[in-house]
């Protein structure tokens, strides 16, 4: 039994499910090959990239919107909880069926339905893998901007639900800025169209409200995305520092000067060590910290921008610059960056990814505070993050087999998040609230703020069956430290689709 | 029966004399759809605004929110009006951190004041609105989801709003988002409140991310004999990677309205960049013009000259007197600009309207103004253009209509939304403003 069950006694309210009937009825909707129900199979779907887990009763793989609508109507009729799942790379437990019930996996709805290069739009199914979209539109000189480091595996539906970002969303914005319309199966089982290919349609912005709602107000079955022309030229370079403080000062300086590159990522020494050990990307092992900078645009403008950024870094004490000579060097650097989490996984039995944001001028003191938290708990913390956005990702290393270590890691993460909130930042820049941070929402929102979110949720989901227990805390329970189920984080690396990182 | 015998006394009790106007001339000056309110309230804090709203809400009084009041008439006819709540005394810049490229502003801050303040630090907020010079406020611009030519480069206003604080009709003060540029904590209340025309709550404070002002800009003016050629070149400029920041096609009337020569079709392009890159962009665009057989382009280099022209383009359609003629905002896909120009003019000719049309060919928003003698024909024009746009997956918002025409149009947003989506929107309204205190009837389908 998971901690969340213990806390809520939720299972007590769940009606007794006749699993055989459920499996039969679901097979009638999606065919027998679209239903998993053996414990052995379900085990693969009880967790995501976070540190929580809970078994679903069944996993269903719909192939059409109509099937999704029928599943939802069935769940309403039988009073079953249901939760959507993309690739399960989420880092806040969003796709974990916390009260069991039906897990709706979208991986078989993965088609690209339309590419409209003239109008810079594509229409895709939610199970499409993020990278596959950019690959498919590349021949038109276009790409889909949001590029989470998990892009080889994560789905567009998951990106929409989490409002995901990535290294290259600094200038062009995160998922919500690249979605103009959605087809959604609402919690009452109806198929609805929000927005469209054109923008500024009449009415409340249901598309904008849905993006980032973490699967709690409906299931998306079709996504209309904005495409962006590929940059004519790119320049990628490393600025190398002998102290973390100098490096974070440089980031603040770059933003203060308003020269915002396409990507501005930072890694500290511990992280560089992990990355180099697993991929030999070309990062200097002796550096205290590096900035990975990518400028893009017209060649002339690009050189000038890169020059200004170098200048600022030099003033802040950068000791060396290395420019990627060719596409291969550039790719190696990015492969290292995008594989950073996995690299830490090879270095430590377990790790806990923390996601917090601070105003960009506060990076220097924030990183110092993360260092202090590492010492306080006596746990190593590696830093790799979207520095340009002020979006930290401290990776807290621990050993799940050591009694008390998980608790310590979770507490360290909570300290970091509290500190981000106190600095005027936020709980999550891109990984979402899910269950992981649900009870931390009160660090930044008061009961009135949360009550309004609850009202919005009820406007869509009167029965409360859609992805229960996520995002919005139960009144009064907020603020308590939630120690998640001690899933062995190691399990994640055994999954083939996660090997890529 | 509404019991408000003590209305004035009660309102005085909430915010004192500074917060209240009841002079008939003042009331008439803020009339909406022919209805003057019984009182104007001017809260100076969120708490005061909450007290006024709570009072109105519990007494069955109807409230309209007013920013600069330059376009308060947008929307379906108001069912009823008792109180106008203005944001003029909530007009402070609450936090400005140039180093973080972030600003926090209260709703009543005038766009022109904000612009001047940010320019002192070489920064700007890419939120554009007609009525900038006439006193439009940041709250009004967000509540009506405005945008202008530079949306091509910067995206819609919603991309810049990172935090919002609001007051609901029942007096609840709440917020969403925050002040950092990336934030996925909780529902995106910013998106929910943008474009709601004061029908979900009072937006009293907003946080935005900012940008540094561009180093240099050039504006090119190209004349054409037909819409197709002008719009074709616009799309080509995107396609060939010249990275224009604005692409606006103007018909004859629109060109004259912004002070340009009398031409069938005019394409305005702007590029912004560092000197070297700009030179290359201008060269490439000039090449495209030659290929297309167009004369020119004429170049505007002076920054004041460019600024004035684009300001006029952004303010296109603004009239001192509301209710004069009609103004439609048309949303289509970018590649339908030429078809829109052709269609609108054919319709206008047939129905004897004089129209001017300006289309932001790169992002698909267009503005059309028109005057007419025959109301029946004007009605037919609005209906036909709306259904044409809707058939192509776009929409029309009749943002300004004389009251008589407005009352006949049905819904100023046409019929693009189906009953299913409307049901969800009514559900949201019912959760946040169950008594329908705020702008009843104003929104789509009379929400
Ligand atoms: C190594 C690694 C690196 C990562 N890097 C980044 C990064 O750089 N930036 C970033 O933003 N994130 C990152 N993530 C987090 C994660 O990849 C993203 O949140 C991603 O968008 C999740 O997609 P998914 O398909 O795996 O969704 P899942 O994890 O399966 O689900 C995530 C949420 O989406 C909901 N959902 C899924 N499909 C639907 C649907 N069709 N309708 C409604 N709701 C749905 C689920 O219910 C759940 O709440 C990373 C994760 C890992 C493991
Ligand atoms: C003819 C015409 C042409 C136009 N052209 C353009 C154009 O080219 N581009 C463009 O983007 N826009 C255009 N607009 C829209 C216009 O620019 C904006 O509506 C204007 O900026 C609103 O600012 P304001 O402060 O005067 O708001 P007001 O006119 O006072 O209010 C506008 C609406 O917002 C609501 N509101 C105001 N403040 C708040 C608040 N704090 N909280 C909640 N609700 C509030 C009001 O209730 C009202 O419904 C045009 C409108 C018309 C009629």
XYZ file of C-alpha atoms in Angstrom, chain A:
501
model
C 0.000 0.000 0.000
C 1.329 3.429 -0.853
C 1.639 6.287 1.539
C -1.010 8.257 -0.289
C -3.521 5.494 0.292
C -2.665 5.421 3.953
C -3.103 9.145 4.149
C -6.472 9.265 2.535
C -7.924 5.854 3.063
C -8.916 6.244 -0.565
C -9.166 2.544 -1.248
C -11.960 2.272 1.252
C -14.157 4.372 -1.014
C -13.250 2.642 -4.241
C -16.098 0.368 -5.239
C -15.224 -3.285 -5.401
C -14.142 -3.835 -8.946
C -15.045 -6.981 -10.783
C -11.861 -7.228 -12.740
C -13.019 -9.928 -15.153
C -16.011 -7.884 -16.179
C -13.867 -4.777 -16.500
C -11.404 -6.550 -18.770
C -14.232 -7.983 -20.892
C -15.954 -4.632 -21.233
C -12.747 -2.829 -22.087
C -11.845 -5.474 -24.656
C -15.222 -4.845 -26.229
C -14.187 -1.226 -26.779
C -10.538 -1.526 -27.826
C -10.179 -5.219 -28.694
C -8.441 -7.806 -26.499
C -4.980 -6.782 -27.728
C -5.598 -3.296 -26.328
C -6.019 -4.380 -22.693
C -3.378 -5.350 -20.131
C -4.512 -6.838 -16.848
C -2.001 -9.394 -15.591
C -0.105 -8.158 -12.545
C 3.152 -8.856 -14.336
C 2.147 -6.469 -17.140
C 0.556 -3.893 -14.866
C 3.813 -3.624 -12.917
C 5.379 -1.885 -15.898
C 2.748 0.814 -15.678
C 2.654 1.482 -11.972
C 5.351 4.151 -12.047
C 6.718 7.004 -14.133
C 9.992 8.932 -13.861
C 9.216 10.133 -10.348
C 9.663 8.311 -7.059
C 6.033 7.185 -6.630
C 4.065 4.163 -7.709
C 0.603 2.641 -7.711
C -0.917 -0.240 -9.668
C -3.801 0.324 -12.068
C -6.565 -2.296 -12.379
C -6.145 -2.356 -16.142
C -4.176 -0.545 -18.819
C -6.097 0.305 -21.985
C -4.602 1.291 -25.329
C -7.216 3.141 -27.386
C -6.648 3.789 -31.082
C -9.246 6.472 -31.710
C -10.951 9.418 -30.103
C -14.222 7.562 -30.216
C -12.717 4.736 -28.180
C -11.368 7.184 -25.617
C -14.822 8.727 -25.264
C -16.371 5.299 -24.771
C -13.801 4.406 -22.104
C -14.508 7.618 -20.202
C -18.268 7.112 -20.411
C -17.805 3.579 -19.157
C -15.711 4.804 -16.218
C -18.445 7.305 -15.353
C -21.093 4.648 -15.484
C -19.098 2.248 -13.308
C -17.644 5.010 -11.097
C -14.063 4.056 -11.900
C -11.103 6.367 -11.587
C -9.097 6.870 -14.755
C -5.722 8.407 -15.526
C -4.026 9.232 -18.824
C -0.519 8.137 -19.602
C 1.816 9.041 -22.424
C 5.316 7.582 -22.274
C 5.478 7.681 -18.484
C 8.558 9.900 -18.389
C 6.806 12.408 -16.125
C 8.820 13.417 -13.071
C 6.022 14.375 -10.679
C 3.893 11.249 -10.721
C 1.206 12.711 -13.008
C 0.442 9.460 -14.783
C 0.419 7.260 -11.678
C -3.093 5.960 -10.987
C -3.091 6.923 -7.331
C -6.464 5.336 -6.708
C -6.055 2.473 -9.108
C -8.742 2.197 -11.735
C -8.180 2.492 -15.458
C -4.931 3.693 -16.946
C -5.456 4.996 -20.477
C -2.179 4.740 -22.390
C -2.001 6.834 -25.543
C 1.011 5.239 -27.164
C -1.000 3.705 -30.002
C -2.556 7.008 -30.978
C 0.678 8.275 -32.463
C -0.078 9.451 -35.982
C 0.710 12.758 -37.622
C -2.612 13.657 -39.238
C -1.646 16.784 -41.136
C 1.330 19.007 -41.852
C 0.497 22.505 -43.122
C 3.845 24.167 -43.814
C 2.295 27.351 -45.303
C 0.499 28.119 -42.076
C 3.127 26.580 -39.799
C 0.778 24.039 -38.279
C 0.612 20.289 -37.739
C -2.218 18.187 -36.394
C -1.055 15.169 -34.397
C -2.321 12.455 -32.102
C -1.269 12.714 -28.450
C 0.817 9.539 -28.367
C 3.239 10.856 -30.975
C 6.783 10.967 -29.637
C 8.031 14.543 -29.412
C 11.189 13.993 -31.461
C 9.266 12.216 -34.228
C 7.323 15.393 -34.885
C 10.393 17.545 -35.377
C 11.932 14.836 -37.558
C 8.825 14.655 -39.728
C 8.641 18.392 -40.365
C 12.390 18.931 -40.826
C 12.138 18.403 -44.606
C 9.963 21.523 -44.696
C 12.617 23.490 -42.823
C 10.461 23.482 -39.693
C 10.545 22.097 -36.159
C 8.469 21.872 -32.994
C 10.188 24.133 -30.453
C 9.616 22.374 -27.089
C 12.457 19.889 -26.750
C 12.387 18.248 -23.328
C 15.555 16.286 -22.664
C 13.290 13.238 -22.734
C 12.187 14.023 -26.288
C 13.200 10.653 -27.682
C 10.511 9.044 -25.553
C 7.978 11.543 -24.206
C 4.752 12.197 -26.069
C 3.102 15.362 -27.326
C 0.080 14.559 -25.119
C 2.359 14.411 -22.082
C 4.013 17.677 -23.164
C 0.593 19.324 -23.445
C -0.499 18.011 -20.067
C 2.699 19.132 -18.337
C 3.292 22.290 -20.397
C 6.799 20.975 -20.899
C 9.841 23.020 -21.675
C 13.336 22.176 -22.807
C 16.738 23.715 -23.383
C 15.506 25.570 -26.469
C 12.365 27.114 -25.011
C 14.210 30.116 -23.592
C 13.379 32.463 -26.466
C 10.430 30.826 -28.164
C 8.563 29.666 -25.104
C 7.260 26.394 -23.718
C 4.535 24.050 -24.962
C 1.611 26.369 -24.279
C 3.076 28.909 -26.699
C 3.101 26.314 -29.450
C -0.369 24.821 -29.226
C -3.316 26.518 -30.947
C -5.999 23.896 -30.670
C -6.985 20.617 -29.033
C -9.523 17.904 -29.408
C -10.435 16.766 -25.923
C -12.574 14.041 -24.439
C -14.080 15.809 -21.448
C -14.709 14.051 -18.137
C -18.353 13.685 -19.109
C -17.225 11.632 -22.064
C -17.949 14.194 -24.780
C -15.645 15.042 -27.665
C -14.922 18.782 -27.769
C -12.801 21.074 -29.901
C -10.870 23.849 -28.242
C -9.251 26.579 -30.354
C -8.222 25.567 -33.863
C -5.619 26.104 -36.531
C -6.426 29.809 -36.568
C -5.851 31.756 -33.353
C -8.035 34.090 -31.302
C -11.257 32.182 -31.677
C -14.185 33.371 -29.574
C -14.800 32.474 -25.944
C -12.672 31.600 -22.950
C -9.248 30.210 -23.820
C -9.949 26.557 -23.091
C -6.806 25.521 -24.946
C -4.662 27.718 -22.711
C -6.387 26.441 -19.603
C -5.995 22.800 -20.639
C -2.275 22.993 -21.385
C -0.514 22.327 -18.085
C -3.598 20.887 -16.382
C -1.797 17.538 -15.989
C -4.575 15.344 -17.249
C -7.016 16.473 -14.550
C -9.700 18.154 -16.671
C -9.932 15.835 -19.647
C -7.976 13.700 -22.074
C -6.471 15.223 -25.177
C -6.931 13.153 -28.317
C -5.631 15.539 -30.974
C -3.224 18.445 -30.816
C -2.828 21.325 -33.257
C 0.707 22.607 -32.893
C 2.527 25.631 -34.183
C 5.688 24.889 -36.149
C 8.689 27.190 -36.313
C 11.200 27.731 -39.137
C 14.580 26.145 -38.419
C 17.236 28.766 -37.688
C 19.475 29.601 -40.657
C 22.600 29.313 -38.530
C 23.587 28.046 -35.099
C 26.628 28.595 -32.965
C 27.223 26.464 -29.919
C 29.940 27.094 -27.385
C 31.006 26.387 -23.853
C 32.007 29.043 -21.380
C 34.162 27.466 -18.683
C 34.379 28.763 -15.124
C 36.486 27.979 -12.074
C 33.655 28.727 -9.668
C 29.920 28.149 -9.625
C 29.385 31.640 -8.347
C 31.135 33.237 -11.304
C 29.158 31.070 -13.649
C 25.811 32.011 -12.165
C 26.838 35.657 -12.103
C 27.483 35.342 -15.825
C 23.957 34.016 -16.391
C 22.459 36.912 -14.457
C 24.677 39.271 -16.450
C 23.569 37.853 -19.790
C 19.902 38.262 -18.923
C 20.468 41.702 -17.425
C 22.065 42.788 -20.678
C 19.113 41.434 -22.619
C 21.181 39.257 -24.973
C 19.051 36.175 -24.742
C 20.484 33.213 -26.623
C 18.423 30.290 -27.903
C 19.707 28.079 -25.106
C 21.659 28.782 -21.931
C 22.301 25.678 -19.851
C 24.505 25.282 -16.832
C 26.253 22.253 -15.339
C 28.395 21.999 -12.251
C 31.491 19.895 -11.698
C 29.720 16.878 -10.258
C 27.360 16.840 -13.222
C 30.164 17.226 -15.750
C 31.900 14.240 -14.189
C 28.773 12.131 -14.503
C 28.136 13.173 -18.104
C 31.715 12.575 -19.212
C 31.807 9.202 -17.502
C 28.834 8.057 -19.495
C 29.137 9.796 -22.847
C 32.486 11.574 -23.435
C 30.652 14.611 -24.724
C 33.651 16.912 -24.547
C 33.019 18.782 -21.283
C 36.131 19.813 -19.287
C 36.382 17.591 -16.206
C 38.286 20.123 -14.155
C 35.829 22.985 -14.582
C 33.827 24.095 -11.551
C 30.936 24.935 -13.852
C 30.202 25.400 -17.541
C 27.614 27.250 -19.526
C 26.412 25.622 -22.687
C 25.347 28.482 -24.928
C 23.589 28.258 -28.242
C 22.934 31.297 -30.407
C 20.832 31.083 -33.513
C 19.613 33.388 -36.232
C 21.072 35.114 -39.239
C 24.840 34.537 -39.354
C 25.836 38.162 -38.839
C 23.504 38.717 -35.899
C 24.561 35.443 -34.401
C 28.268 36.256 -34.342
C 27.555 39.564 -32.721
C 25.327 38.006 -30.067
C 27.854 35.287 -29.341
C 30.534 37.970 -29.071
C 28.531 39.942 -26.517
C 27.847 36.844 -24.456
C 31.550 35.909 -24.476
C 32.384 39.396 -23.363
C 29.973 39.222 -20.426
C 31.244 35.782 -19.423
C 34.822 37.017 -19.555
C 33.964 39.970 -17.344
C 32.414 37.592 -14.844
C 35.591 35.528 -14.862
C 35.197 32.792 -17.471
C 38.567 31.128 -17.946
C 38.058 29.585 -21.367
C 35.697 29.301 -24.338
C 35.285 26.340 -26.626
C 33.204 26.564 -29.746
C 31.754 23.458 -31.334
C 33.632 23.190 -34.639
C 31.022 21.193 -36.481
C 27.669 19.467 -36.237
C 29.252 16.402 -34.658
C 30.807 18.359 -31.806
C 27.597 20.245 -31.287
C 25.609 17.047 -31.161
C 28.024 15.491 -28.685
C 27.612 18.441 -26.331
C 23.841 18.240 -26.558
C 23.786 14.490 -26.204
C 25.747 14.913 -22.996
C 23.397 17.591 -21.735
C 20.237 15.715 -22.620
C 21.615 12.523 -21.117
C 22.501 14.212 -17.854
C 19.824 12.622 -15.667
C 20.618 9.163 -16.937
C 24.300 9.816 -16.351
C 23.676 10.548 -12.690
C 21.664 7.358 -12.552
C 24.808 5.454 -13.409
C 26.746 7.232 -10.706
C 24.359 6.852 -7.773
C 21.984 4.019 -6.888
C 19.082 6.482 -6.875
C 18.519 10.135 -7.469
C 15.699 12.584 -6.986
C 15.228 15.297 -9.638
C 14.134 18.580 -8.129
C 12.550 21.213 -10.343
C 12.264 24.774 -9.070
C 12.493 28.282 -10.482
C 13.984 31.504 -9.145
C 14.184 34.995 -10.625
C 17.262 35.003 -12.790
C 19.009 37.712 -10.825
C 18.898 35.417 -7.785
C 20.819 32.494 -9.286
C 24.099 33.102 -7.445
C 22.652 32.995 -3.933
C 20.280 30.195 -4.904
C 23.066 27.886 -6.007
C 24.994 28.688 -2.859
C 21.918 27.694 -0.862
C 21.623 24.397 -2.761
C 25.236 23.710 -1.780
C 24.388 24.357 1.862
C 21.390 22.010 1.676
C 23.640 19.315 0.243
C 25.909 19.660 3.265
C 23.045 19.790 5.731
C 21.727 16.407 4.591
C 25.093 15.006 3.677
C 23.841 14.023 0.217
C 25.582 14.826 -3.032
C 23.616 17.186 -5.281
C 24.533 17.622 -8.942
C 23.268 20.641 -10.836
C 22.263 20.738 -14.467
C 19.653 23.215 -15.527
C 17.965 25.713 -17.781
C 19.921 28.647 -16.402
C 18.489 31.234 -18.769
C 15.002 30.636 -17.360
C 16.195 30.426 -13.768
C 14.874 26.855 -13.833
C 16.958 24.691 -11.485
C 17.229 20.918 -11.601
C 19.285 19.844 -8.597
C 19.703 16.054 -8.664
C 19.818 14.739 -5.138
C 21.709 11.438 -4.990
C 20.741 8.804 -2.466
C 20.599 5.088 -1.888
C 17.110 3.705 -1.593
C 18.450 0.622 0.161
C 19.869 2.677 2.995
C 17.188 3.193 5.624
C 16.214 6.852 5.891
C 18.049 7.943 2.744
C 14.916 8.476 0.622
C 13.367 10.538 3.395
C 16.498 12.638 3.571
C 16.493 13.181 -0.196
C 12.841 14.194 -0.187
C 13.456 16.597 2.686
C 16.424 18.112 0.868
C 14.225 18.564 -2.215
C 11.572 20.207 -0.125
C 14.131 22.583 1.388
C 15.213 23.564 -2.101
C 11.641 24.195 -3.205
C 10.892 26.222 -0.067
C 13.954 28.301 -0.796
C 12.846 28.887 -4.427
C 9.440 30.010 -3.198
C 10.995 32.326 -0.635
C 13.181 33.915 -3.335
C 10.081 34.861 -5.305
C 10.203 31.814 -7.551
C 7.986 28.802 -7.982
C 7.569 25.091 -7.252
C 7.974 23.791 -10.757
C 9.182 25.204 -14.029
C 8.287 22.238 -16.189
C 7.986 18.893 -14.434
C 4.595 19.639 -12.991
C 2.980 19.292 -9.594
C 1.418 15.848 -9.981
C 1.463 14.112 -6.650
C 5.061 14.962 -5.854
C 4.430 18.633 -5.101
C 0.717 18.613 -4.489
C 1.146 19.241 -0.803
C 3.709 21.968 -1.441
C 1.244 24.110 -3.385
C 0.609 26.152 -0.252
C 4.227 27.381 -0.354
C 3.046 29.827 -3.012
C -0.754 29.674 -3.107
C -3.171 30.399 -0.297
C -6.414 28.543 0.357
C -8.427 31.014 -1.762
C -6.127 30.547 -4.759
C -6.436 26.792 -4.439
C -10.188 26.891 -3.905
C -10.573 28.641 -7.241
C -8.496 26.020 -9.009
C -10.744 23.428 -7.375
C -13.809 25.248 -8.713
C -12.337 25.224 -12.218
C -11.623 21.553 -11.961
C -15.189 20.861 -10.854
C -16.496 22.849 -13.796
C -14.978 20.143 -16.007
C -15.086 17.079 -13.783
C -18.182 16.962 -11.607
C -17.584 13.362 -10.522
C -13.929 13.735 -9.613
C -12.863 10.562 -11.400
C -10.306 12.091 -13.771
C -6.723 11.669 -12.518
C -7.654 11.920 -8.837
C -5.377 13.194 -6.074
C -3.243 15.298 -8.381
C -2.104 18.923 -8.484
C -4.565 20.499 -6.054
C -4.197 19.521 -2.398
C -7.067 18.559 -0.172
C -7.869 21.527 2.069
C -5.909 21.429 5.274
C -3.464 18.761 4.192
C -1.130 21.099 2.419
C 2.312 21.709 3.822
C 2.945 18.276 5.279
C 6.003 16.521 3.967
C 4.897 13.672 1.799
C 7.316 10.744 1.721
C 6.576 8.833 -1.463
C 6.501 5.127 -1.974
C 9.990 3.820 -1.887
C 10.113 2.642 -5.451
C 13.607 1.605 -6.444
C 14.536 4.375 -8.852
C 16.777 1.842 -10.522
C 13.770 0.165 -12.108
C 13.525 3.019 -14.534
C 16.824 2.241 -16.220
C 15.767 -1.249 -16.970
C 13.138 0.033 -19.330
C 14.297 -0.073 -22.907
C 12.789 3.267 -23.862
C 14.683 5.012 -21.105
C 18.057 3.587 -22.131
C 18.569 6.331 -24.681
C 19.441 8.812 -21.985
